[in-house]
Amino acid sequence: MELRRRPSKIQSRKPSQAPPKASDALPLPLYLTNAVFFTLFFSVAYYLLHRWRDKIRNSTPLHVVTFPEIAAIVSLIASFIYLLGFFGIDFVQSFIISPRASDDEEDDDLHVVVRDNACRPPPLVVPTLASEEDEEIIRSVVDGTIPSYSLESRLGDCKRGAAIRREALQRMTGRSIEGLPIEGFDYESILGQCCEMPVGYVQIPVGIAGPLLLDEFEYSVPMATTEGCLVASTNRGCKAIYMSGGATSVLLRDGMTRAPVVRFNSAKRASELKFFVEDPVNFDTLAVVFNRSSRFARLQGIQCAIAGKNVYMRFSCSTGDAMGMNMVSKGVQNALDYLQSDFPDMDIIGISGNFCSDKKPAAVNWIEGRGKSVVCEAVIKEEVVKKVLKTNVDALVELNMLKNLAGSAVAGALGGYNAHASNIVSAVFIATGQDPAQNIESSHCITMMEAVNNGKDLHISVTMPSIEVGTVGGGTQLASQSACLNLLGVKGANKESAGSNARLLATIVAGSVLAGELSLMSAIAAGQLVKSHMKYNRSSKDVTKVAS
Ligand code: ADP
């Protein structure tokens, strides 16, 4: 990588970026150059004014000039041009710095000045260009004649498109993105599916917690996180569960939802639609129409809510191994087209009316569920609580009651009756290619703890009504995410029983949350939280973040 600075039109427009100045071209520190030119300007101006006054007094013709006067005039003009350039007058800069600035030697000279000047924006990092043709395209993207979004379709080469966009971005912003890698990623695999206008990819470390003994199978759980302690803590929870004989999970429900909003001229007409949809005979017909959207979509129910003249129909359907948002949306569109023939006065306002409810905290998901609803439990033996978790059953039960139940009630929580379910959900979601934004409802969880077996052992459970996961579609097919799914044995579509992989993944998420809850609650009960963070995460970061 070569360090160079390249001025551009857009760069000079950005207020946060100091444009290149005339002074940049001088091989002296800025303060020295400024001092020289300021002194020169005022002294020669003073000298010339004196000379002018003397000539008038002595009646000497003004055009008769001596050599010192010529030198003074030249110095005055030179310092004047420099000062104009210094104060950002563009036309002066254009004399001094070539707008193309593609000449290597010139760039290198500029770079020396930029490095000497701490006040300047950071120098650009410009990779060695592949070819003159690429350079031409980069310039066109920078000056706006080629839209950045069209690079992949124009070039027919996703990697090259990303490299050109990245280079253009650096020139336009004047900022380096050197630390954001571009190599080692399959840009074809995200085209039209996962990410538009790529310029690289972010690296997130993946740690492994486990084995998680769940329903008599062992799983090594991949967690993508930058939160120190999180994997170690979940791993400890897994160990406690393992030593106690494992956890058990039950999938209570499996249905993705989408709720369009439609409007009528009266609340009476809106109610008629509600009754129509809820009639079992009409529902059966609607289900046939809905299910045409995919061989995996199976309509389960439609829940209607009315707000005046508006109806919100919450369609719920199973979606095989897909998380199912696309699938359910297609089915809803089919159903709306069908309903329009019976209700021609129905105005379809939007395919999503937020009663779904996707990626927003909402009581409807907490109460009715969305995606997979799972309950997961384990009985942790007394000696394991003592030896592995370094606390005792009574302390855990009391803490759970006061923190996760009463404390969350005091906070007015919506689905947040847990210690840190979202920490585990997010980490597993990112590792396995789920939609991280769905962490909002997927992290809804109530953690319960109770002393059992005559108060000796601990019964712990997590109930999670809306875990939204899939093993096909979206980010799940990307190489890294797919490898993590493979590690769990849930990669892709389940050939024997459609939907089994996604359902199993949901139970693994719940089992991992169980482990995470057990460990963090124990750390808090034992007063270890701060200590363990100091050990595993020695930075000055706020350790209370994990104990949210
Ligand atoms: P989503 O509905 O979660 O947004 P996509 O639409 O991206 O997911 O991916 C689902 C696609 O995968 C559909 O086209 C579906 O036909 C296909 N598919 C293949 N096998 C399965 C399966 N076992 N379960 C669900 N979808 C599957």
Coordinates of C-alpha atoms and ligand atoms in Angstrom, one line a residue:
M1 CA 0.0 0.0 0.0
E2 CA 1.3 3.4 -1.0
L3 CA 0.4 6.5 0.9
R4 CA -0.8 9.3 -1.3
R5 CA -3.0 12.3 -1.3
R6 CA -5.3 12.9 -4.2
P7 CA -7.4 16.1 -4.3
S8 CA -10.8 15.8 -5.9
K9 CA -13.8 18.0 -6.5
I10 CA -16.0 16.4 -3.8
Q11 CA -13.1 16.3 -1.4
S12 CA -12.7 20.1 -1.7
R13 CA -16.4 20.6 -1.0
K14 CA -16.4 18.7 2.2
P15 CA -16.4 21.2 5.1
S16 CA -14.6 18.7 7.4
Q17 CA -11.8 18.3 5.0
A18 CA -9.3 21.0 4.5
P19 CA -8.8 21.3 0.7
P20 CA -5.2 21.3 -0.6
K21 CA -3.7 24.7 -0.4
A22 CA -1.0 26.6 -2.3
S23 CA 1.1 26.2 0.8
D24 CA 1.0 22.4 0.4
A25 CA 3.4 22.7 -2.4
L26 CA 6.2 24.1 -0.3
P27 CA 8.7 21.8 1.3
L28 CA 8.7 23.7 4.6
P29 CA 6.6 23.3 7.8
L30 CA 3.4 25.4 7.4
Y31 CA 4.1 27.8 10.3
L32 CA 7.5 28.7 8.9
T33 CA 6.2 29.2 5.4
N34 CA 3.4 31.4 6.7
A35 CA 5.8 33.5 8.8
V36 CA 8.2 34.0 5.8
F37 CA 5.4 35.0 3.4
F38 CA 3.6 37.3 5.9
T39 CA 6.9 39.1 6.8
L40 CA 7.8 39.4 3.2
F41 CA 4.4 40.7 2.2
F42 CA 4.3 43.5 4.8
S43 CA 7.9 44.5 4.6
V44 CA 8.0 44.8 0.8
A45 CA 4.6 46.6 0.8
Y46 CA 6.1 49.0 3.4
Y47 CA 9.2 49.5 1.3
L48 CA 7.3 50.1 -1.9
L49 CA 5.0 52.7 -0.3
H50 CA 8.0 54.5 1.0
R51 CA 9.6 54.4 -2.4
W52 CA 6.4 55.7 -4.0
R53 CA 6.2 58.6 -1.5
D54 CA 9.8 59.6 -2.2
K55 CA 9.3 59.6 -5.9
I56 CA 6.2 61.9 -5.6
R57 CA 8.2 64.2 -3.3
N58 CA 11.2 64.3 -5.7
S59 CA 9.1 64.4 -8.8
T60 CA 10.8 61.2 -10.1
P61 CA 8.8 59.4 -12.8
L62 CA 7.1 56.3 -11.3
H63 CA 8.1 54.0 -14.3
V64 CA 11.8 54.5 -13.6
V65 CA 12.4 51.5 -11.3
T66 CA 15.6 50.3 -9.7
F67 CA 16.6 46.7 -9.2
P68 CA 15.6 46.6 -5.5
E69 CA 12.2 47.9 -6.5
I70 CA 11.7 45.2 -9.1
A71 CA 12.7 42.6 -6.6
A72 CA 10.2 44.1 -4.1
I73 CA 7.4 44.0 -6.6
V74 CA 8.1 40.4 -7.5
S75 CA 8.2 39.5 -3.8
L76 CA 5.0 41.3 -3.1
I77 CA 3.2 39.5 -6.0
A78 CA 4.6 36.1 -4.9
S79 CA 3.6 36.5 -1.3
F80 CA 0.2 37.8 -2.3
I81 CA -0.4 34.7 -4.4
Y82 CA 0.7 32.5 -1.6
L83 CA -1.6 34.2 1.0
L84 CA -4.5 34.0 -1.4
G85 CA -3.9 30.3 -1.8
F86 CA -3.4 29.8 1.9
F87 CA -6.8 31.3 2.6
G88 CA -8.5 28.9 0.3
I89 CA -8.9 30.8 -2.9
D90 CA -9.6 28.0 -5.4
F91 CA -8.3 29.6 -8.6
V92 CA -4.9 30.2 -7.1
Q93 CA -4.7 26.6 -5.9
S94 CA -5.5 25.5 -9.4
F95 CA -2.2 27.2 -10.6
I96 CA -0.2 25.4 -8.0
I97 CA -1.8 22.0 -7.8
S98 CA -2.8 20.1 -10.9
P99 CA -6.5 19.1 -10.6
R100 CA -5.7 15.7 -12.2
A101 CA -3.0 15.0 -9.6
S102 CA -2.5 11.6 -11.0
D103 CA 1.2 12.0 -11.4
D104 CA 3.0 9.9 -8.9
E105 CA 5.9 12.2 -8.2
E106 CA 3.6 15.1 -7.5
D107 CA 1.6 13.1 -5.1
D108 CA 4.6 11.9 -3.3
D109 CA 5.7 15.5 -2.8
L110 CA 2.3 16.5 -1.5
H111 CA 2.4 13.5 0.8
V112 CA 5.6 14.7 2.5
V113 CA 3.9 18.0 3.3
V114 CA 0.8 16.4 4.6
R115 CA 2.8 14.1 6.9
D116 CA 4.7 17.1 8.3
N117 CA 1.5 18.8 9.2
A118 CA -0.5 17.4 12.0
C119 CA -3.5 19.7 11.3
R120 CA -4.2 18.1 8.0
P121 CA -6.7 15.3 7.5
P122 CA -5.3 11.8 7.5
P123 CA -3.6 10.9 4.2
L124 CA -5.4 8.6 1.8
V125 CA -4.5 5.1 1.4
V126 CA -4.7 4.3 -2.3
P127 CA -4.0 0.8 -3.4
T128 CA -1.9 0.3 -6.5
L129 CA -4.3 0.5 -9.3
A130 CA -5.0 -2.6 -11.4
S131 CA -5.0 -0.8 -14.7
E132 CA -5.5 2.5 -16.5
E133 CA -9.0 1.3 -17.3
D134 CA -9.8 1.0 -13.6
E135 CA -8.3 4.4 -12.9
E136 CA -10.6 5.8 -15.5
I137 CA -13.7 4.2 -13.9
I138 CA -12.6 5.4 -10.5
R139 CA -12.4 9.0 -11.8
S140 CA -15.9 8.6 -13.3
V141 CA -17.3 7.4 -10.1
V142 CA -15.7 10.2 -8.2
D143 CA -17.0 12.9 -10.6
G144 CA -20.4 11.3 -10.7
T145 CA -20.6 10.2 -14.3
I146 CA -20.8 6.5 -13.3
P147 CA -23.2 5.8 -10.4
S148 CA -21.4 3.7 -7.7
Y149 CA -24.4 1.3 -7.4
S150 CA -24.1 0.3 -11.1
L151 CA -20.5 -0.9 -10.9
E152 CA -21.3 -4.6 -10.5
S153 CA -23.7 -4.7 -13.4
R154 CA -21.4 -2.6 -15.7
L155 CA -18.3 -4.6 -15.0
G156 CA -19.8 -8.0 -14.5
D157 CA -17.2 -8.6 -11.8
C158 CA -18.3 -8.1 -8.2
K159 CA -14.8 -8.1 -6.7
R160 CA -13.5 -5.5 -9.2
G161 CA -16.7 -3.4 -8.6
A162 CA -16.1 -3.4 -4.8
A163 CA -12.4 -2.5 -5.3
I164 CA -13.2 0.4 -7.6
R165 CA -16.0 1.7 -5.3
R166 CA -13.7 1.5 -2.3
E167 CA -11.0 3.5 -4.1
A168 CA -13.5 6.1 -5.2
L169 CA -14.9 6.3 -1.7
Q170 CA -11.5 7.0 -0.2
R171 CA -10.8 9.8 -2.8
M172 CA -14.3 11.4 -2.3
T173 CA -14.2 11.4 1.5
G174 CA -10.5 12.0 1.9
R175 CA -10.6 9.2 4.5
S176 CA -8.7 5.9 4.6
I177 CA -10.5 2.6 5.1
E178 CA -7.3 0.6 5.0
G179 CA -8.3 -1.5 8.1
L180 CA -11.5 -2.7 6.4
P181 CA -10.4 -5.8 4.4
I182 CA -11.5 -6.4 0.9
E183 CA -9.6 -9.6 0.1
G184 CA -10.8 -13.0 1.2
F185 CA -14.5 -12.4 0.6
D186 CA -16.8 -13.8 -2.1
Y187 CA -18.6 -10.6 -3.4
E188 CA -20.6 -12.7 -5.9
S189 CA -22.4 -14.4 -3.0
I190 CA -23.9 -11.2 -1.6
L191 CA -25.1 -9.8 -5.0
G192 CA -28.8 -9.1 -5.0
Q193 CA -29.3 -10.8 -1.7
C194 CA -27.2 -9.6 1.2
C195 CA -25.6 -6.2 0.7
E196 CA -25.5 -3.5 -1.9
M197 CA -22.5 -1.3 -2.8
P198 CA -19.9 -3.3 -0.9
V199 CA -16.5 -1.8 -0.2
G200 CA -15.2 -4.6 2.1
Y201 CA -16.3 -6.5 5.1
V202 CA -16.1 -6.2 8.9
Q203 CA -14.3 -8.9 10.8
I204 CA -15.9 -10.2 14.0
P205 CA -14.2 -12.9 16.0
V206 CA -16.1 -16.1 16.5
G207 CA -15.7 -17.9 19.8
I208 CA -17.1 -21.3 20.8
A209 CA -19.1 -22.1 23.8
G210 CA -19.9 -25.6 24.7
P211 CA -20.5 -28.4 24.6
L212 CA -24.1 -27.4 25.2
L213 CA -25.9 -30.6 26.2
L214 CA -29.4 -30.1 24.9
D215 CA -32.1 -32.7 24.4
E216 CA -29.3 -35.3 24.7
F217 CA -27.2 -33.9 21.9
E218 CA -24.0 -31.9 22.3
Y219 CA -23.5 -28.7 20.4
S220 CA -20.5 -26.4 20.0
V221 CA -22.1 -23.0 19.8
P222 CA -20.4 -20.3 17.6
M223 CA -20.7 -16.8 19.0
A224 CA -19.6 -13.8 17.0
T225 CA -18.9 -11.0 19.4
T226 CA -16.4 -8.3 20.5
E227 CA -17.8 -8.4 24.1
G228 CA -15.0 -9.7 26.4
C229 CA -16.2 -12.3 28.9
L230 CA -19.4 -13.2 26.9
V231 CA -18.1 -16.5 25.4
A232 CA -16.2 -17.5 28.5
S233 CA -19.3 -16.8 30.6
T234 CA -21.6 -18.8 28.3
N235 CA -19.1 -21.6 28.2
R236 CA -19.2 -21.8 32.0
G237 CA -23.0 -22.0 31.9
C238 CA -22.7 -24.8 29.3
K239 CA -20.3 -26.6 31.7
A240 CA -22.8 -26.3 34.6
I241 CA -25.6 -27.6 32.5
Y242 CA -23.5 -30.5 31.2
M243 CA -22.4 -31.6 34.6
S244 CA -26.0 -31.5 35.7
G245 CA -27.2 -33.9 33.0
G246 CA -28.2 -31.4 30.3
A247 CA -31.0 -29.1 29.3
T248 CA -34.4 -29.9 27.7
S249 CA -36.2 -27.7 25.2
V250 CA -39.7 -27.7 23.8
L251 CA -40.8 -25.8 20.7
L252 CA -44.2 -24.4 21.5
R253 CA -45.0 -22.7 18.3
D254 CA -43.6 -22.0 14.8
G255 CA -45.1 -19.2 12.7
M256 CA -43.7 -16.1 11.0
T257 CA -46.1 -13.2 10.8
R258 CA -46.9 -10.3 8.5
A259 CA -49.7 -7.8 9.1
P260 CA -50.8 -5.5 6.3
V261 CA -53.0 -2.5 7.0
V262 CA -56.0 -1.8 4.8
R263 CA -58.5 1.1 5.0
F264 CA -62.3 1.4 4.3
N265 CA -64.7 4.3 4.3
S266 CA -66.3 3.2 7.5
A267 CA -65.6 1.3 10.7
K268 CA -68.6 -0.9 9.8
R269 CA -67.0 -2.0 6.5
A270 CA -63.7 -2.6 8.3
S271 CA -65.5 -4.9 10.8
E272 CA -67.1 -6.8 7.9
L273 CA -63.7 -7.7 6.6
K274 CA -62.6 -8.8 10.1
F275 CA -65.7 -11.1 10.4
F276 CA -65.2 -12.4 6.8
V277 CA -61.5 -13.3 7.4
E278 CA -62.3 -15.0 10.7
D279 CA -65.0 -17.2 9.2
P280 CA -63.5 -20.7 9.1
V281 CA -64.8 -21.4 5.6
N282 CA -63.3 -18.1 4.2
F283 CA -60.1 -18.8 6.1
D284 CA -59.7 -22.2 4.3
T285 CA -60.1 -20.5 1.0
L286 CA -57.6 -17.8 1.9
A287 CA -55.2 -20.5 3.1
V288 CA -55.2 -22.2 -0.3
V289 CA -54.5 -18.8 -2.0
F290 CA -51.8 -17.9 0.6
N291 CA -50.0 -21.2 0.3
R292 CA -49.5 -20.8 -3.4
S293 CA -46.6 -18.4 -2.6
S294 CA -44.3 -21.3 -1.7
R295 CA -44.2 -25.0 -1.2
F296 CA -43.1 -24.3 2.4
A297 CA -45.6 -21.6 3.4
R298 CA -48.6 -22.9 5.3
L299 CA -51.1 -20.4 6.6
Q300 CA -51.9 -21.0 10.3
G301 CA -54.1 -18.1 11.3
I302 CA -55.1 -14.5 10.7
Q303 CA -55.6 -12.3 13.8
C304 CA -57.4 -9.0 13.0
A305 CA -57.2 -5.8 15.0
I306 CA -59.3 -2.7 14.1
A307 CA -58.4 0.9 14.6
G308 CA -61.4 2.9 13.4
K309 CA -61.8 2.4 9.6
N310 CA -58.5 0.5 9.4
V311 CA -57.9 -3.2 9.7
Y312 CA -54.6 -4.9 10.6
M313 CA -54.6 -8.6 9.6
R314 CA -51.8 -10.5 11.3
F315 CA -51.1 -13.5 9.0
S316 CA -49.2 -16.3 10.6
C317 CA -47.6 -19.1 8.7
S318 CA -44.9 -21.8 8.9
T319 CA -42.0 -21.2 6.6
G320 CA -39.9 -24.4 6.5
D321 CA -36.3 -23.8 7.2
A322 CA -36.5 -20.1 6.1
M323 CA -36.8 -17.4 8.7
G324 CA -39.7 -16.6 6.4
M325 CA -40.2 -12.8 6.0
N326 CA -40.1 -13.0 2.2
M327 CA -42.3 -16.1 2.1
V328 CA -45.0 -14.7 4.4
S329 CA -45.0 -11.4 2.5
K330 CA -45.6 -13.1 -0.8
G331 CA -48.4 -15.1 0.7
V332 CA -50.0 -12.0 2.2
Q333 CA -49.8 -10.3 -1.2
N334 CA -51.7 -13.3 -2.8
A335 CA -54.3 -13.1 0.0
L336 CA -54.8 -9.3 -0.4
D337 CA -55.3 -9.7 -4.2
Y338 CA -57.9 -12.3 -3.5
L339 CA -59.7 -10.3 -0.9
Q340 CA -59.8 -7.3 -3.2
S341 CA -62.4 -9.1 -5.4
D342 CA -64.8 -9.5 -2.4
F343 CA -64.0 -6.0 -1.0
P344 CA -63.3 -3.7 -3.9
D345 CA -63.6 -0.7 -1.6
M346 CA -60.6 -2.0 0.4
D347 CA -57.7 0.4 0.2
I348 CA -54.4 -1.4 0.7
I349 CA -52.3 1.1 2.6
G350 CA -49.2 -1.1 3.2
I351 CA -48.1 -4.7 3.1
S352 CA -46.7 -4.1 6.6
G353 CA -48.8 -2.2 9.1
N354 CA -46.5 -2.8 12.2
F355 CA -48.9 -5.3 13.8
C356 CA -46.5 -8.0 12.5
S357 CA -44.3 -6.7 14.4
D358 CA -40.9 -6.9 12.8
K359 CA -37.7 -5.4 14.4
K360 CA -39.5 -3.3 16.9
P361 CA -40.3 -3.9 20.6
A362 CA -44.0 -4.9 20.6
A363 CA -46.2 -6.6 23.1
V364 CA -47.9 -8.6 20.3
N365 CA -44.7 -10.6 19.8
W366 CA -44.2 -11.1 23.5
I367 CA -47.7 -12.4 24.0
E368 CA -48.6 -14.1 20.8
G369 CA -45.1 -15.1 19.6
R370 CA -43.4 -14.6 16.3
G371 CA -41.1 -17.1 14.6
K372 CA -40.3 -19.9 17.0
S373 CA -41.5 -19.9 20.6
V374 CA -39.3 -22.0 22.8
V375 CA -39.1 -23.0 26.4
C376 CA -35.8 -24.5 27.7
E377 CA -35.1 -25.8 31.2
A378 CA -32.4 -27.5 33.3
V379 CA -32.0 -28.7 36.9
I380 CA -28.6 -27.6 38.1
K381 CA -27.2 -29.7 40.9
E382 CA -26.3 -28.2 44.2
E383 CA -22.7 -29.1 44.0
V384 CA -22.4 -27.7 40.5
V385 CA -23.9 -24.4 41.6
K386 CA -21.3 -24.3 44.3
K387 CA -18.2 -25.6 42.5
V388 CA -18.7 -24.3 38.9
L389 CA -20.9 -21.3 39.5
K390 CA -19.4 -20.3 42.8
T391 CA -22.7 -19.4 44.4
N392 CA -25.7 -21.1 46.0
V393 CA -29.2 -21.9 45.0
D394 CA -30.9 -19.5 47.4
A395 CA -28.8 -16.5 46.3
L396 CA -29.7 -17.2 42.7
V397 CA -33.4 -17.6 43.3
E398 CA -33.5 -14.4 45.3
L399 CA -31.5 -12.5 42.7
N400 CA -33.7 -13.7 39.9
M401 CA -36.8 -12.6 41.7
L402 CA -35.5 -9.2 42.5
K403 CA -33.6 -8.5 39.3
N404 CA -35.2 -10.3 36.4
L405 CA -38.8 -10.2 37.7
A406 CA -39.3 -7.4 40.1
G407 CA -36.5 -5.2 38.7
S408 CA -37.7 -5.6 35.2
A409 CA -41.3 -4.8 36.3
V410 CA -40.0 -1.6 38.0
A411 CA -38.3 -0.8 34.7
G412 CA -41.6 -1.4 32.7
A413 CA -39.8 -4.0 30.6
L414 CA -41.4 -5.5 27.5
G415 CA -40.1 -9.0 27.2
G416 CA -37.0 -8.1 29.1
Y417 CA -37.4 -10.3 32.2
N418 CA -33.9 -11.7 31.9
A419 CA -30.3 -10.8 32.6
H420 CA -28.7 -10.6 29.1
A421 CA -30.5 -12.8 26.6
S422 CA -29.8 -10.4 23.8
N423 CA -26.0 -10.8 24.3
I424 CA -26.2 -14.5 23.4
V425 CA -28.9 -14.1 20.8
S426 CA -27.0 -11.4 18.9
A427 CA -23.7 -13.4 19.0
V428 CA -25.3 -16.6 17.7
F429 CA -27.4 -14.6 15.2
I430 CA -24.3 -12.9 13.7
A431 CA -22.3 -16.1 13.6
T432 CA -25.0 -18.0 11.8
G433 CA -26.2 -15.4 9.3
Q434 CA -29.5 -14.4 11.0
D435 CA -30.9 -10.9 10.6
P436 CA -29.3 -9.1 13.6
A437 CA -32.1 -6.5 13.6
Q438 CA -34.5 -9.2 14.7
N439 CA -32.5 -9.5 17.9
I440 CA -35.1 -7.1 19.3
E441 CA -38.0 -9.5 19.5
S442 CA -35.8 -12.7 19.4
S443 CA -34.3 -11.7 22.7
H444 CA -37.7 -11.5 24.5
C445 CA -37.1 -13.9 27.4
I446 CA -38.4 -14.5 30.9
T447 CA -35.9 -16.3 33.1
M448 CA -37.3 -18.3 36.0
M449 CA -35.4 -19.8 38.9
E450 CA -36.7 -22.0 41.6
A451 CA -35.2 -24.2 44.3
V452 CA -36.2 -27.9 43.8
N453 CA -35.4 -31.3 45.3
N454 CA -36.1 -30.1 48.8
G455 CA -34.4 -26.8 48.1
K456 CA -31.0 -28.4 47.2
D457 CA -31.0 -28.0 43.4
L458 CA -31.8 -25.1 41.1
H459 CA -34.5 -25.3 38.4
I460 CA -33.8 -22.7 35.7
S461 CA -35.8 -22.0 32.6
V462 CA -35.9 -19.5 29.8
T463 CA -39.1 -18.9 27.8
M464 CA -38.6 -17.1 24.5
P465 CA -41.7 -16.5 22.5
S466 CA -40.3 -15.0 19.3
I467 CA -37.0 -16.4 18.1
E468 CA -36.7 -15.6 14.4
V469 CA -34.2 -17.9 12.7
G470 CA -33.7 -19.7 9.5
T471 CA -31.1 -22.0 7.9
V472 CA -31.8 -21.0 4.3
G473 CA -32.0 -17.6 2.7
G474 CA -30.5 -14.3 3.7
G475 CA -27.0 -14.4 5.2
T476 CA -27.2 -18.1 6.0
Q477 CA -25.7 -19.1 2.7
L478 CA -22.5 -17.0 3.0
A479 CA -19.4 -19.0 3.6
S480 CA -18.6 -18.1 7.2
Q481 CA -22.1 -18.2 8.4
S482 CA -22.8 -21.4 6.6
A483 CA -19.7 -22.9 8.3
C484 CA -21.1 -22.0 11.7
L485 CA -24.5 -23.6 10.8
N486 CA -22.6 -26.6 9.7
L487 CA -20.9 -26.8 13.0
L488 CA -24.3 -27.0 14.7
G489 CA -25.5 -29.6 12.1
V490 CA -28.3 -27.3 10.9
K491 CA -26.8 -26.1 7.6
G492 CA -29.3 -25.4 4.8
A493 CA -32.7 -27.1 4.2
N494 CA -33.5 -30.2 6.0
K495 CA -34.3 -32.8 3.3
E496 CA -36.3 -35.2 5.5
S497 CA -38.4 -32.8 7.4
A498 CA -38.7 -29.2 6.1
G499 CA -38.3 -26.8 8.9
S500 CA -36.4 -29.1 11.3
N501 CA -33.1 -27.3 10.9
A502 CA -34.6 -23.9 11.7
R503 CA -36.5 -25.3 14.6
L504 CA -33.4 -27.0 16.0
L505 CA -31.5 -23.8 15.6
A506 CA -34.1 -22.0 17.7
T507 CA -33.8 -24.5 20.5
I508 CA -30.0 -24.1 20.4
V509 CA -30.4 -20.4 20.7
A510 CA -32.6 -20.9 23.7
G511 CA -30.2 -23.4 25.3
S512 CA -27.3 -21.0 24.8
V513 CA -29.4 -18.3 26.4
L514 CA -30.1 -20.6 29.3
A515 CA -26.3 -21.1 29.8
G516 CA -25.7 -17.4 29.5
E517 CA -28.3 -16.5 32.1
L518 CA -27.1 -19.1 34.5
S519 CA -23.5 -17.9 34.3
L520 CA -24.1 -14.2 34.5
M521 CA -26.7 -14.5 37.3
S522 CA -24.2 -16.6 39.2
A523 CA -21.4 -14.0 38.7
I524 CA -23.7 -11.3 40.0
A525 CA -24.9 -13.4 42.9
A526 CA -21.3 -14.2 43.8
G527 CA -20.3 -10.5 43.4
Q528 CA -17.7 -11.7 40.7
L529 CA -18.9 -9.7 37.8
V530 CA -16.3 -6.9 38.0
K531 CA -13.5 -9.3 38.9
S532 CA -14.1 -11.6 35.9
H533 CA -14.3 -8.6 33.6
M534 CA -11.0 -7.3 34.8
K535 CA -9.5 -10.7 34.1
Y536 CA -10.9 -11.4 30.7
N537 CA -11.2 -7.9 29.4
R538 CA -8.5 -5.7 30.7
S539 CA -9.4 -2.6 28.7
S540 CA -11.0 0.3 30.5
K541 CA -14.4 -0.6 29.2
D542 CA -17.6 -0.3 31.2
V543 CA -18.1 -3.8 32.6
T544 CA -21.7 -3.1 33.6
K545 CA -22.6 -3.4 30.0
V546 CA -22.7 -7.2 30.1
A547 CA -24.9 -7.1 33.1
S548 CA -27.6 -5.1 31.4
Ligands
ADP1 P1 -37.0 -15.6 3.9 O1 -38.4 -16.0 3.6 O2 -36.6 -16.1 5.2 O3 -36.7 -14.2 3.7 P2 -35.8 -16.4 1.5 O4 -37.0 -16.1 0.7 O5 -34.5 -15.7 1.3 O6 -36.1 -16.5 3.0 O7 -35.4 -18.0 1.3 C1 -36.4 -18.9 1.2 C2 -36.2 -19.6 -0.1 O8 -35.6 -20.9 0.1 C3 -37.5 -19.9 -0.8 O9 -37.4 -19.6 -2.1 C4 -37.7 -21.4 -0.6 O10 -38.5 -21.9 -1.7 C5 -36.3 -21.9 -0.5 N1 -36.2 -23.2 0.3 C6 -35.6 -24.3 -0.1 N2 -35.7 -25.2 0.9 C7 -36.4 -24.7 1.9 C8 -36.8 -25.1 3.1 N3 -36.5 -26.3 3.6 N4 -37.5 -24.3 3.9 C9 -37.8 -23.1 3.5 N5 -37.4 -22.6 2.3 C10 -36.7 -23.3 1.5

